[in-house]
CSV table of N, CA, C and O in Angstrom, one decimal:
chain,number,residue,atom,x,y,z
A,1,UNK,N,87.7,59.6,121.4
A,1,UNK,CA,87.2,60.4,121.7
A,1,UNK,C,87.9,61.8,122.1
A,1,UNK,O,87.8,62.7,121.2
A,2,UNK,N,88.2,61.3,123.2
A,2,UNK,CA,88.6,62.4,123.9
A,2,UNK,C,89.7,63.4,123.2
A,2,UNK,O,90.3,64.2,123.6
A,3,UNK,N,90.6,62.1,122.8
A,3,UNK,CA,91.5,62.4,122.2
A,3,UNK,C,91.4,63.2,121.0
A,3,UNK,O,92.4,64.9,120.8
A,4,UNK,N,90.3,63.5,120.3
A,4,UNK,CA,90.0,64.4,118.8
A,4,UNK,C,89.7,65.4,119.7
A,4,UNK,O,89.8,66.8,119.4
A,5,UNK,N,89.0,65.3,120.1
A,5,UNK,CA,88.6,66.9,121.2
A,5,UNK,C,89.7,67.9,121.7
A,5,UNK,O,89.4,68.6,121.7
A,6,UNK,N,90.4,67.2,122.7
A,6,UNK,CA,92.2,67.5,123.2
A,6,UNK,C,92.5,68.4,122.0
A,6,UNK,O,92.9,69.7,122.7
A,7,UNK,N,92.3,67.6,120.5
A,7,UNK,CA,93.2,68.3,120.0
A,7,UNK,C,92.8,69.2,119.1
A,7,UNK,O,93.1,70.3,118.5
A,8,UNK,N,91.5,69.2,119.1
A,8,UNK,CA,90.6,70.7,118.5
A,8,UNK,C,90.7,71.9,119.3
A,8,UNK,O,90.2,72.5,119.1
A,9,UNK,N,90.4,71.3,120.8
A,9,UNK,CA,91.0,72.6,121.6
A,9,UNK,C,92.0,73.1,121.8
A,9,UNK,O,92.1,74.3,121.9
A,10,UNK,N,93.2,72.4,121.1
A,10,UNK,CA,94.1,72.5,121.3
A,10,UNK,C,94.2,73.5,120.3
A,10,UNK,O,95.1,74.4,120.1
A,11,UNK,N,93.9,73.5,118.9
A,11,UNK,CA,94.1,73.6,117.7
A,11,UNK,C,93.3,75.2,118.1
A,11,UNK,O,93.9,76.1,117.1
A,12,UNK,N,92.4,75.7,118.6
A,12,UNK,CA,91.3,76.5,118.8
A,12,UNK,C,92.0,77.0,119.3
A,12,UNK,O,92.6,78.3,119.5
A,13,UNK,N,92.4,77.0,121.0
A,13,UNK,CA,93.6,77.3,121.8
A,13,UNK,C,94.8,78.3,121.3
A,13,UNK,O,95.0,79.7,120.8
A,14,UNK,N,95.5,77.8,120.2
A,14,UNK,CA,96.5,78.4,119.7
A,14,UNK,C,96.1,78.8,118.6
A,14,UNK,O,96.7,80.2,118.3
A,15,UNK,N,94.8,79.2,117.8
A,15,UNK,CA,94.6,80.2,116.9
A,15,UNK,C,94.3,81.8,117.7
A,15,UNK,O,94.6,82.4,117.3
A,16,UNK,N,93.8,81.2,119.0
A,16,UNK,CA,93.2,82.6,119.7
A,16,UNK,C,94.6,82.9,119.9
A,16,UNK,O,95.0,84.3,120.0
A,17,UNK,N,95.8,81.9,120.6
A,17,UNK,CA,97.0,83.1,121.3
A,17,UNK,C,98.2,83.4,120.3
A,17,UNK,O,98.7,84.5,120.7
A,18,UNK,N,97.8,83.1,119.0
A,18,UNK,CA,98.9,83.0,117.7
A,18,UNK,C,97.8,83.6,116.6
A,18,UNK,O,98.1,83.0,115.7
A,19,UNK,N,97.3,85.2,117.2
A,19,UNK,CA,96.9,85.4,115.8
A,19,UNK,C,98.2,85.3,114.2
A,19,UNK,O,99.1,86.1,114.5
A,20,UNK,N,97.7,85.4,113.4
A,20,UNK,CA,98.0,85.6,112.2
A,20,UNK,C,99.2,87.0,111.9
A,20,UNK,O,99.7,87.4,111.2
A,21,UNK,N,98.1,88.0,112.5
A,21,UNK,CA,98.6,89.2,112.4
A,21,UNK,C,100.0,89.4,113.1
A,21,UNK,O,101.4,90.1,112.2
A,22,UNK,N,100.3,88.5,114.0
A,22,UNK,CA,101.9,88.8,114.7
A,22,UNK,C,102.5,88.0,113.9
A,22,UNK,O,104.0,88.6,113.9
A,23,UNK,N,102.4,86.8,112.9
A,23,UNK,CA,103.8,86.2,112.4
A,23,UNK,C,103.4,86.4,111.1
A,23,UNK,O,104.3,86.5,110.6
A,24,UNK,N,102.6,88.0,110.7
A,24,UNK,CA,102.7,87.9,109.4
A,24,UNK,C,104.2,88.9,109.0
A,24,UNK,O,104.2,90.0,109.2
A,25,UNK,N,104.8,89.2,108.5
A,25,UNK,CA,105.7,89.8,107.7
A,25,UNK,C,105.3,90.9,106.7
A,25,UNK,O,104.6,90.4,105.7
A,26,UNK,N,105.4,92.1,107.7
A,26,UNK,CA,104.9,93.7,106.3
A,26,UNK,C,105.4,93.5,105.6
A,26,UNK,O,106.6,93.9,104.9
A,27,UNK,N,104.9,93.0,104.1
A,27,UNK,CA,106.3,94.0,102.8
A,27,UNK,C,105.4,95.0,102.7
A,27,UNK,O,104.6,95.7,102.1
A,28,UNK,N,106.4,96.1,101.9
A,28,UNK,CA,106.4,97.1,101.9
A,28,UNK,C,105.8,98.0,100.5
A,28,UNK,O,106.4,96.9,99.5
A,29,UNK,N,105.3,98.9,100.6
A,29,UNK,CA,104.0,99.0,99.1
A,29,UNK,C,105.4,99.5,98.1
A,29,UNK,O,106.7,99.7,98.2
A,30,UNK,N,105.1,98.2,97.0
A,30,UNK,CA,106.0,98.0,96.0
A,30,UNK,C,106.7,100.0,95.5
A,30,UNK,O,107.2,99.9,94.9
A,31,UNK,N,105.5,100.7,95.2
A,31,UNK,CA,105.2,102.2,94.5
A,31,UNK,C,106.2,102.9,95.4
A,31,UNK,O,106.6,104.1,95.5
A,32,UNK,N,106.7,102.8,97.2
A,32,UNK,CA,107.6,103.4,97.5
A,32,UNK,C,108.6,103.1,98.0
A,32,UNK,O,109.4,104.3,98.4
A,33,UNK,N,108.6,102.6,98.4
A,33,UNK,CA,109.9,101.9,98.2
A,33,UNK,C,111.5,101.5,97.5
A,33,UNK,O,112.2,101.5,97.8
A,34,UNK,N,110.9,101.2,96.7
A,34,UNK,CA,111.7,101.0,95.3
A,34,UNK,C,112.0,101.9,94.1
A,34,UNK,O,111.3,103.2,94.8
A,35,UNK,N,112.8,102.0,94.2
A,35,UNK,CA,113.0,103.2,93.1
A,35,UNK,C,112.8,103.0,91.6
A,35,UNK,O,112.0,102.2,91.2
A,36,UNK,N,112.7,104.1,91.0
A,36,UNK,CA,111.4,103.9,89.8
A,36,UNK,C,112.1,103.2,88.3
A,36,UNK,O,111.5,102.7,87.8
A,37,UNK,N,113.7,102.9,88.4
A,37,UNK,CA,114.0,102.3,87.6
A,37,UNK,C,113.9,101.3,88.3
A,37,UNK,O,114.6,100.2,86.4
A,38,UNK,N,113.7,100.2,88.5
A,38,UNK,CA,113.7,98.7,89.4
A,38,UNK,C,112.3,98.5,88.3
A,38,UNK,O,111.9,97.2,89.0
A,39,UNK,N,110.9,99.0,88.8
A,39,UNK,CA,110.5,99.1,88.2
A,39,UNK,C,110.0,98.1,86.9
A,39,UNK,O,110.6,100.3,86.1
A,40,UNK,N,109.1,97.8,86.4
A,40,UNK,CA,109.1,97.6,85.0
A,40,UNK,C,108.6,98.4,84.2
A,40,UNK,O,107.3,98.9,85.4
A,41,UNK,N,108.1,98.9,83.0
A,41,UNK,CA,107.1,100.3,82.8
A,41,UNK,C,106.1,99.3,82.4
A,41,UNK,O,104.6,100.4,83.2
A,42,UNK,N,105.5,98.7,82.7
A,42,UNK,CA,104.0,98.0,82.6
A,42,UNK,C,103.5,97.4,84.1
A,42,UNK,O,102.7,98.2,84.3
A,43,UNK,N,104.4,97.8,84.4
A,43,UNK,CA,103.4,98.1,86.3
A,43,UNK,C,103.6,99.2,86.8
A,43,UNK,O,102.8,99.7,87.2
A,44,UNK,N,104.2,100.0,86.0
A,44,UNK,CA,104.5,101.2,86.8
A,44,UNK,C,103.8,101.8,86.1
A,44,UNK,O,102.8,103.0,86.7
A,45,UNK,N,102.6,101.9,85.3
A,45,UNK,CA,101.5,102.1,84.2
A,45,UNK,C,100.5,101.5,85.1
A,45,UNK,O,99.5,102.1,85.4
A,46,UNK,N,100.3,100.6,85.1
A,46,UNK,CA,99.5,100.3,86.3
A,46,UNK,C,99.2,100.3,88.3
A,46,UNK,O,98.1,100.9,88.1
A,47,UNK,N,100.7,100.6,88.3
A,47,UNK,CA,100.2,101.4,89.5
A,47,UNK,C,100.3,103.2,89.5
A,47,UNK,O,99.3,103.3,90.3
A,48,UNK,N,100.0,103.4,88.4
A,48,UNK,CA,99.8,104.7,87.8
A,48,UNK,C,98.6,105.1,88.1
A,48,UNK,O,97.5,105.7,88.1
A,49,UNK,N,97.6,104.1,87.4
A,49,UNK,CA,95.9,104.5,87.0
A,49,UNK,C,95.7,103.7,88.5
A,49,UNK,O,94.6,104.2,88.4
A,50,UNK,N,95.8,102.8,89.4
A,50,UNK,CA,95.6,102.6,90.5
A,50,UNK,C,95.5,103.7,91.5
A,50,UNK,O,94.2,104.2,92.2
A,51,UNK,N,96.3,104.7,91.2
A,51,UNK,CA,96.6,105.8,91.9
A,51,UNK,C,95.2,106.8,91.5
A,51,UNK,O,95.3,107.6,92.6
A,52,UNK,N,95.6,106.9,90.0
A,52,UNK,CA,94.7,108.3,89.8
A,52,UNK,C,93.1,107.4,89.7
A,52,UNK,O,92.2,108.4,90.0
A,53,UNK,N,93.0,106.0,90.1
A,53,UNK,CA,91.1,105.6,90.0
A,53,UNK,C,91.1,106.3,91.9
A,53,UNK,O,89.8,106.5,92.0
A,54,UNK,N,92.2,106.0,92.6
A,54,UNK,CA,91.9,106.1,94.0
A,54,UNK,C,91.5,107.9,94.9
A,54,UNK,O,90.8,107.6,95.3
A,55,UNK,N,92.1,108.3,93.7
A,55,UNK,CA,92.1,110.3,93.9
A,55,UNK,C,91.3,110.4,93.3
A,55,UNK,O,90.1,111.2,93.1
A,56,UNK,N,89.9,109.7,92.2
A,56,UNK,CA,88.8,110.5,91.4
A,56,UNK,C,87.6,110.3,92.3
A,56,UNK,O,87.5,109.7,93.2
A,57,UNK,N,87.1,111.4,92.3
A,57,UNK,CA,85.8,111.4,92.4
A,57,UNK,C,84.6,110.8,92.2
A,57,UNK,O,84.4,111.0,90.8
A,58,UNK,N,83.9,109.9,93.0
A,58,UNK,CA,83.6,108.6,92.7
A,58,UNK,C,82.3,108.6,93.3
A,58,UNK,O,81.3,107.9,92.6
A,59,UNK,N,82.0,109.6,93.1
A,59,UNK,CA,80.0,110.2,93.9
A,59,UNK,C,79.0,110.4,92.5
A,59,UNK,O,78.2,110.6,92.8
A,60,UNK,N,80.3,110.9,92.0
A,60,UNK,CA,79.4,111.3,90.9
A,60,UNK,C,79.1,110.4,89.1
A,60,UNK,O,78.9,110.1,88.2
A,61,UNK,N,79.5,109.3,89.6
A,61,UNK,CA,79.6,107.7,89.0
A,61,UNK,C,78.5,107.4,89.1
A,61,UNK,O,77.7,107.1,90.9
A,62,UNK,N,77.9,106.4,88.4
A,62,UNK,CA,76.9,106.1,88.4
A,62,UNK,C,76.9,104.2,88.5
A,62,UNK,O,78.5,103.5,89.0
A,63,UNK,N,76.1,103.3,88.8
A,63,UNK,CA,76.7,101.9,89.9
A,63,UNK,C,77.0,101.1,89.0
A,63,UNK,O,78.0,100.3,89.1
A,64,UNK,N,76.8,101.1,87.2
A,64,UNK,CA,77.5,101.0,86.5
A,64,UNK,C,79.0,100.6,86.6
A,64,UNK,O,80.0,99.8,85.8
A,65,UNK,N,79.5,102.4,86.6
A,65,UNK,CA,80.6,102.1,86.5
A,65,UNK,C,81.9,102.2,87.2
A,65,UNK,O,82.8,102.0,87.3
A,66,UNK,N,81.3,102.3,88.8
A,66,UNK,CA,81.6,102.1,89.9
A,66,UNK,C,81.6,100.5,89.9
A,66,UNK,O,83.7,100.4,90.0
A,67,UNK,N,80.9,99.5,89.2
A,67,UNK,CA,81.3,98.2,89.1
A,67,UNK,C,82.9,98.3,88.1
A,67,UNK,O,83.2,96.9,88.5
A,68,UNK,N,82.3,98.7,87.2
A,68,UNK,CA,83.1,98.6,86.1
A,68,UNK,C,85.0,98.8,87.0
A,68,UNK,O,86.1,98.3,86.6
A,69,UNK,N,85.3,100.3,87.5
A,69,UNK,CA,86.5,101.0,88.2
A,69,UNK,C,86.4,99.3,88.9
A,69,UNK,O,87.6,98.9,89.0
A,70,UNK,N,85.9,99.1,89.4
A,70,UNK,CA,86.5,97.8,90.8
A,70,UNK,C,86.7,96.5,90.2
A,70,UNK,O,87.4,95.9,90.9
A,71,UNK,N,86.4,96.0,89.1
A,71,UNK,CA,86.5,95.0,88.4
A,71,UNK,C,88.3,95.5,87.8
A,71,UNK,O,88.3,94.5,87.6
A,72,UNK,N,87.9,96.5,87.5
A,72,UNK,CA,89.6,97.1,86.8
A,72,UNK,C,90.4,96.8,88.0
A,72,UNK,O,91.9,96.3,87.6
A,73,UNK,N,90.1,97.3,89.5
A,73,UNK,CA,90.9,97.5,90.1
A,73,UNK,C,91.6,96.1,90.6
A,73,UNK,O,92.2,95.6,90.9
A,74,UNK,N,90.3,94.8,90.5
A,74,UNK,CA,91.0,93.5,91.0
A,74,UNK,C,91.6,93.2,89.6
A,74,UNK,O,92.1,92.6,90.1
A,75,UNK,N,91.5,93.2,89.0
A,75,UNK,CA,92.4,92.9,87.7
A,75,UNK,C,93.8,93.4,88.0
A,75,UNK,O,94.9,92.5,87.5
A,76,UNK,N,93.7,94.3,87.9
A,76,UNK,CA,95.4,95.3,88.2
A,76,UNK,C,95.8,94.9,89.3
A,76,UNK,O,97.0,94.4,89.1
A,77,UNK,N,95.1,94.5,90.5
A,77,UNK,CA,95.8,93.7,91.3
A,77,UNK,C,96.5,92.8,91.4
A,77,UNK,O,97.5,92.7,91.7
A,78,UNK,N,95.8,92.3,90.8
A,78,UNK,CA,95.8,90.8,90.4
A,78,UNK,C,97.2,90.4,89.2
A,78,UNK,O,98.5,89.2,89.6
A,79,UNK,N,97.5,90.8,88.3
A,79,UNK,CA,98.2,90.8,87.6
A,79,UNK,C,99.8,91.8,87.8
A,79,UNK,O,100.7,91.3,87.8
A,80,UNK,N,99.6,92.6,89.1
A,80,UNK,CA,100.1,93.1,90.2
A,80,UNK,C,101.5,91.9,90.4
A,80,UNK,O,102.6,91.7,90.9
A,81,UNK,N,100.3,91.3,91.2
A,81,UNK,CA,100.6,90.4,92.2
A,81,UNK,C,101.3,89.5,91.5
A,81,UNK,O,102.2,88.6,92.3
A,82,UNK,N,100.7,89.4,90.7
A,82,UNK,CA,101.5,87.9,89.8
A,82,UNK,C,103.1,87.9,89.1
A,82,UNK,O,103.5,86.9,88.7
A,83,UNK,N,102.9,89.5,88.9
A,83,UNK,CA,103.7,89.6,88.5
A,83,UNK,C,105.3,89.4,89.6
A,83,UNK,O,106.7,89.9,89.5
A,84,UNK,N,105.3,89.7,90.6
A,84,UNK,CA,106.1,89.3,91.6
A,84,UNK,C,106.4,88.2,91.8
A,84,UNK,O,105.9,87.0,91.4
A,85,UNK,N,107.4,87.5,92.9
A,85,UNK,CA,107.9,86.5,93.7
A,85,UNK,C,107.4,86.7,94.7
A,85,UNK,O,107.1,86.8,95.6
A,86,UNK,N,106.6,85.3,94.6
A,86,UNK,CA,106.0,84.7,96.3
A,86,UNK,C,104.4,83.9,96.3
A,86,UNK,O,104.4,83.7,94.9
A,87,UNK,N,104.6,83.3,97.1
A,87,UNK,CA,103.5,82.1,97.1
A,87,UNK,C,102.5,82.9,98.5
A,87,UNK,O,103.5,83.1,99.7
A,88,UNK,N,101.3,82.9,98.1
A,88,UNK,CA,100.2,83.6,98.6
A,88,UNK,C,99.6,82.5,99.3
A,88,UNK,O,99.0,81.9,98.3
A,89,UNK,N,99.7,82.2,100.5
A,89,UNK,CA,98.7,81.2,101.0
A,89,UNK,C,97.8,81.8,102.1
A,89,UNK,O,97.9,82.3,102.7
A,90,UNK,N,96.1,81.8,102.2
A,90,UNK,CA,95.4,82.1,102.5
A,90,UNK,C,95.1,81.6,103.9
A,90,UNK,O,95.4,80.4,103.9
A,91,UNK,N,94.7,82.4,104.6
A,91,UNK,CA,94.5,81.8,106.1
A,91,UNK,C,93.4,80.2,106.4
A,91,UNK,O,93.5,79.4,107.0
A,92,UNK,N,92.7,80.5,105.2
A,92,UNK,CA,91.7,78.7,105.2
A,92,UNK,C,92.3,77.7,104.6
A,92,UNK,O,91.6,76.7,105.5
A,93,UNK,N,93.6,78.2,103.6
A,93,UNK,CA,93.8,77.3,103.0
A,93,UNK,C,95.2,76.7,104.2
A,93,UNK,O,95.1,75.3,104.3
A,94,UNK,N,95.3,77.5,105.1
A,94,UNK,CA,96.5,76.8,106.4
A,94,UNK,C,95.5,76.1,107.3
A,94,UNK,O,96.1,74.9,107.9
A,95,UNK,N,94.2,76.8,107.7
A,95,UNK,CA,93.4,75.8,108.4
A,95,UNK,C,93.3,74.6,107.6
A,95,UNK,O,93.5,73.4,108.7
A,96,UNK,N,92.8,74.3,106.9
A,96,UNK,CA,92.3,73.2,106.4
A,96,UNK,C,93.4,72.1,105.5
A,96,UNK,O,93.6,71.3,106.2
A,97,UNK,N,95.1,73.0,105.8
A,97,UNK,CA,96.0,71.8,105.9
A,97,UNK,C,96.0,71.6,107.1
A,97,UNK,O,96.7,70.4,107.1
A,98,UNK,N,96.3,71.7,108.2
A,98,UNK,CA,96.5,71.5,109.1
A,98,UNK,C,95.7,70.6,110.2
A,98,UNK,O,95.6,69.8,110.9
A,99,UNK,N,94.0,70.7,109.5
A,99,UNK,CA,93.2,69.9,109.6
A,99,UNK,C,94.0,68.3,108.9
A,99,UNK,O,93.4,67.4,109.5
A,100,UNK,N,93.6,68.6,108.2
A,100,UNK,CA,94.4,67.5,107.0
A,100,UNK,C,95.4,66.8,107.8
A,100,UNK,O,95.7,65.0,108.1
A,101,UNK,N,96.7,67.5,108.4
A,101,UNK,CA,97.9,67.0,108.9
A,101,UNK,C,97.6,66.2,110.7
A,101,UNK,O,97.4,65.5,110.1
A,102,UNK,N,96.5,66.9,111.2
A,102,UNK,CA,96.1,65.9,112.2
A,102,UNK,C,95.1,65.2,112.2
A,102,UNK,O,95.0,63.6,112.9
A,103,UNK,N,94.2,65.0,110.9
A,103,UNK,CA,93.6,63.6,110.7
A,103,UNK,C,93.8,62.7,110.4
A,103,UNK,O,93.9,61.8,111.0
A,104,UNK,N,95.0,62.7,109.3
A,104,UNK,CA,95.9,61.5,109.3
A,104,UNK,C,97.2,61.7,109.9
A,104,UNK,O,97.5,60.4,109.8
């Protein structure tokens, strides 16, 4: 029992002393660092639509229109991320994996 408590305390201390922000590598935005020729046309259209939505005046929109815009932004961001390479793991998934490793 003491060993489990000690492991949990050690795990909690490690999360406090090594936050995820320090270990995360910052990825530059795709539309600012890469050349326009390197970005596929469909991705460029999506990015242009995102910037158009960001610059839009949303104060005169009603609730349903804002909700549709949020939904559109989420789907565009999801499709842009899916087109890139890499694996994204949430911090919750990392915690669950670490707990399973400790338990087993």
